[in-house]
Amino acid sequence: MINGVCNFCGQLLLVEADTQKDADWKATNICDCGQSKHQTEINKLEIKLNNLIGKNAESNGIFTEVEKNVYKYIFDAAMLVLNKDIEQAQFKVDGTTVTITAKGDKGASINRTKKTTCKEEF
Ligand SMILES: [Zn+2]
């Protein structure tokens, strides 16, 4: 166990880590100062968005990565949801629907759905 320093408030926290850098990162993540919590939520949001619409989207074999400018737009909307400025945002992109919804008093959930519809017209 070594002392890590929270990036935001400078509080020292004892964590299990091999390097000082790792210790600081862990301390920042577990620190309960407001800024740290907020940053942790942003980090989590980024990971989730990357899995659903970003560079990891293709790994599940269902979705594709959206255009960079679209990603930024959805990320900004997700931030508004996370900050409770709006309750929900929905995007239709690449034949899929991305919905970001505020969860109770903290956090947000992101869903991406793809409806497979076969339609013939004559
Ligand atoms: Zn802190």
CSV table of C-alpha atoms and ligand atoms in Angstrom, one decimal:
chain,number,residue,atom,x,y,z
A,1,MET,CA,0.0,0.0,0.0
A,2,ILE,CA,1.3,3.4,-0.9
A,3,ASN,CA,0.0,6.9,-0.8
A,4,GLY,CA,-1.6,8.3,-3.9
A,5,VAL,CA,-2.5,11.9,-4.4
A,6,CYS,CA,-5.9,13.0,-5.7
A,7,ASN,CA,-5.4,15.0,-8.9
A,8,PHE,CA,-8.0,17.5,-7.9
A,9,CYS,CA,-7.9,18.2,-4.2
A,10,GLY,CA,-4.4,16.8,-3.4
A,11,GLN,CA,-5.7,14.5,-0.6
A,12,LEU,CA,-3.4,11.6,0.2
A,13,LEU,CA,-5.1,8.2,0.1
A,14,LEU,CA,-3.5,4.8,0.8
A,15,VAL,CA,-4.0,2.5,-2.1
A,16,GLU,CA,-2.7,-0.8,-3.5
A,17,ALA,CA,-0.4,0.2,-6.4
A,18,ASP,CA,3.0,-0.6,-8.0
A,19,THR,CA,3.9,2.8,-9.1
A,20,GLN,CA,3.3,6.4,-7.9
A,21,LYS,CA,1.5,7.2,-11.2
A,22,ASP,CA,-0.9,4.2,-10.7
A,23,ALA,CA,-1.3,5.2,-7.0
A,24,ASP,CA,-2.3,8.8,-8.0
A,25,TRP,CA,-4.7,7.5,-10.6
A,26,LYS,CA,-6.4,5.1,-8.1
A,27,ALA,CA,-6.5,7.8,-5.4
A,28,THR,CA,-8.1,10.2,-7.8
A,29,ASN,CA,-10.7,7.6,-8.7
A,30,ILE,CA,-11.6,6.7,-5.1
A,31,CYS,CA,-11.4,10.2,-3.6
A,32,ASP,CA,-14.7,11.5,-2.6
A,33,CYS,CA,-14.1,15.2,-3.4
A,34,GLY,CA,-16.8,16.5,-5.8
A,35,GLN,CA,-14.4,17.2,-8.7
A,36,SER,CA,-12.9,13.8,-8.5
A,37,LYS,CA,-16.3,12.1,-8.6
A,38,HIS,CA,-17.3,14.2,-11.5
A,39,GLN,CA,-14.1,13.3,-13.4
A,40,THR,CA,-14.6,9.6,-12.6
A,41,GLU,CA,-18.1,9.8,-14.1
A,42,ILE,CA,-16.8,11.5,-17.2
A,43,ASN,CA,-14.1,8.8,-17.6
A,44,LYS,CA,-16.8,6.1,-17.2
A,45,LEU,CA,-19.0,7.8,-19.7
A,46,GLU,CA,-16.1,7.9,-22.2
A,47,ILE,CA,-15.4,4.2,-21.8
A,48,LYS,CA,-19.1,3.4,-22.3
A,49,LEU,CA,-19.5,5.7,-25.3
A,50,ASN,CA,-16.4,4.1,-26.9
A,51,ASN,CA,-17.9,0.7,-26.5
A,52,LEU,CA,-21.2,1.7,-28.0
A,53,ILE,CA,-20.4,4.3,-30.7
A,54,GLY,CA,-16.6,4.8,-30.6
A,55,LYS,CA,-13.5,2.9,-31.5
A,56,ASN,CA,-14.7,-0.3,-29.7
A,57,ALA,CA,-18.1,-0.3,-31.2
A,58,GLU,CA,-17.2,-2.8,-33.9
A,59,SER,CA,-15.9,-5.4,-31.5
A,60,ASN,CA,-19.4,-6.7,-30.7
A,61,GLY,CA,-20.1,-7.3,-34.4
A,62,ILE,CA,-23.4,-5.4,-34.4
A,63,PHE,CA,-22.5,-1.8,-34.5
A,64,THR,CA,-20.2,0.5,-36.4
A,65,GLU,CA,-18.1,3.4,-35.1
A,66,VAL,CA,-19.8,6.7,-35.8
A,67,GLU,CA,-18.1,9.7,-37.5
A,68,LYS,CA,-15.8,11.7,-35.2
A,69,ASN,CA,-18.0,14.8,-35.4
A,70,VAL,CA,-21.1,12.7,-34.5
A,71,TYR,CA,-19.2,11.1,-31.6
A,72,LYS,CA,-18.4,14.6,-30.3
A,73,TYR,CA,-21.9,15.7,-30.6
A,74,ILE,CA,-23.3,12.7,-28.7
A,75,PHE,CA,-20.5,13.0,-26.1
A,76,ASP,CA,-21.5,16.6,-25.5
A,77,ALA,CA,-25.2,15.6,-25.2
A,78,ALA,CA,-24.2,12.9,-22.7
A,79,MET,CA,-22.3,15.5,-20.7
A,80,LEU,CA,-25.5,17.6,-20.5
A,81,VAL,CA,-27.4,14.5,-19.3
A,82,LEU,CA,-24.6,13.8,-16.7
A,83,ASN,CA,-24.8,17.4,-15.5
A,84,LYS,CA,-28.6,17.2,-15.3
A,85,ASP,CA,-29.0,20.0,-17.7
A,86,ILE,CA,-31.3,17.7,-19.8
A,87,GLU,CA,-33.0,14.5,-18.9
A,88,GLN,CA,-32.6,12.6,-22.1
A,89,ALA,CA,-31.0,12.8,-25.5
A,90,GLN,CA,-31.7,10.5,-28.5
A,91,PHE,CA,-29.9,10.1,-31.7
A,92,LYS,CA,-30.7,8.1,-34.8
A,93,VAL,CA,-27.4,7.2,-36.5
A,94,ASP,CA,-26.3,4.5,-39.0
A,95,GLY,CA,-29.7,2.8,-38.6
A,96,THR,CA,-29.4,2.6,-34.9
A,97,THR,CA,-30.9,4.6,-32.0
A,98,VAL,CA,-28.6,5.9,-29.2
A,99,THR,CA,-30.4,7.0,-26.1
A,100,ILE,CA,-28.8,8.7,-23.1
A,101,THR,CA,-31.0,8.9,-20.0
A,102,ALA,CA,-30.3,10.4,-16.6
A,103,LYS,CA,-30.4,7.9,-13.7
A,104,GLY,CA,-32.0,9.2,-10.5
A,105,ASP,CA,-29.8,11.7,-8.8
A,106,LYS,CA,-26.5,10.4,-10.2
A,107,GLY,CA,-25.1,9.1,-13.5
A,108,ALA,CA,-26.7,8.2,-16.7
A,109,SER,CA,-27.3,5.2,-18.9
A,110,ILE,CA,-26.6,4.8,-22.6
A,111,ASN,CA,-28.4,2.4,-24.9
A,112,ARG,CA,-27.8,1.7,-28.5
A,113,THR,CA,-30.4,-0.4,-30.3
A,114,LYS,CA,-30.6,-1.7,-33.8
A,115,LYS,CA,-33.9,-2.7,-35.2
A,116,THR,CA,-33.6,-5.3,-38.0
A,117,THR,CA,-36.6,-4.8,-40.2
A,118,CYS,CA,-37.1,-6.5,-43.5
A,119,LYS,CA,-39.5,-4.6,-45.7
A,120,GLU,CA,-40.5,-5.1,-49.3
A,121,GLU,CA,-42.3,-2.5,-51.3
A,122,PHE,CA,-44.0,-2.9,-54.6
B,1,ZN,ZN,-10.0,14.6,-4.4
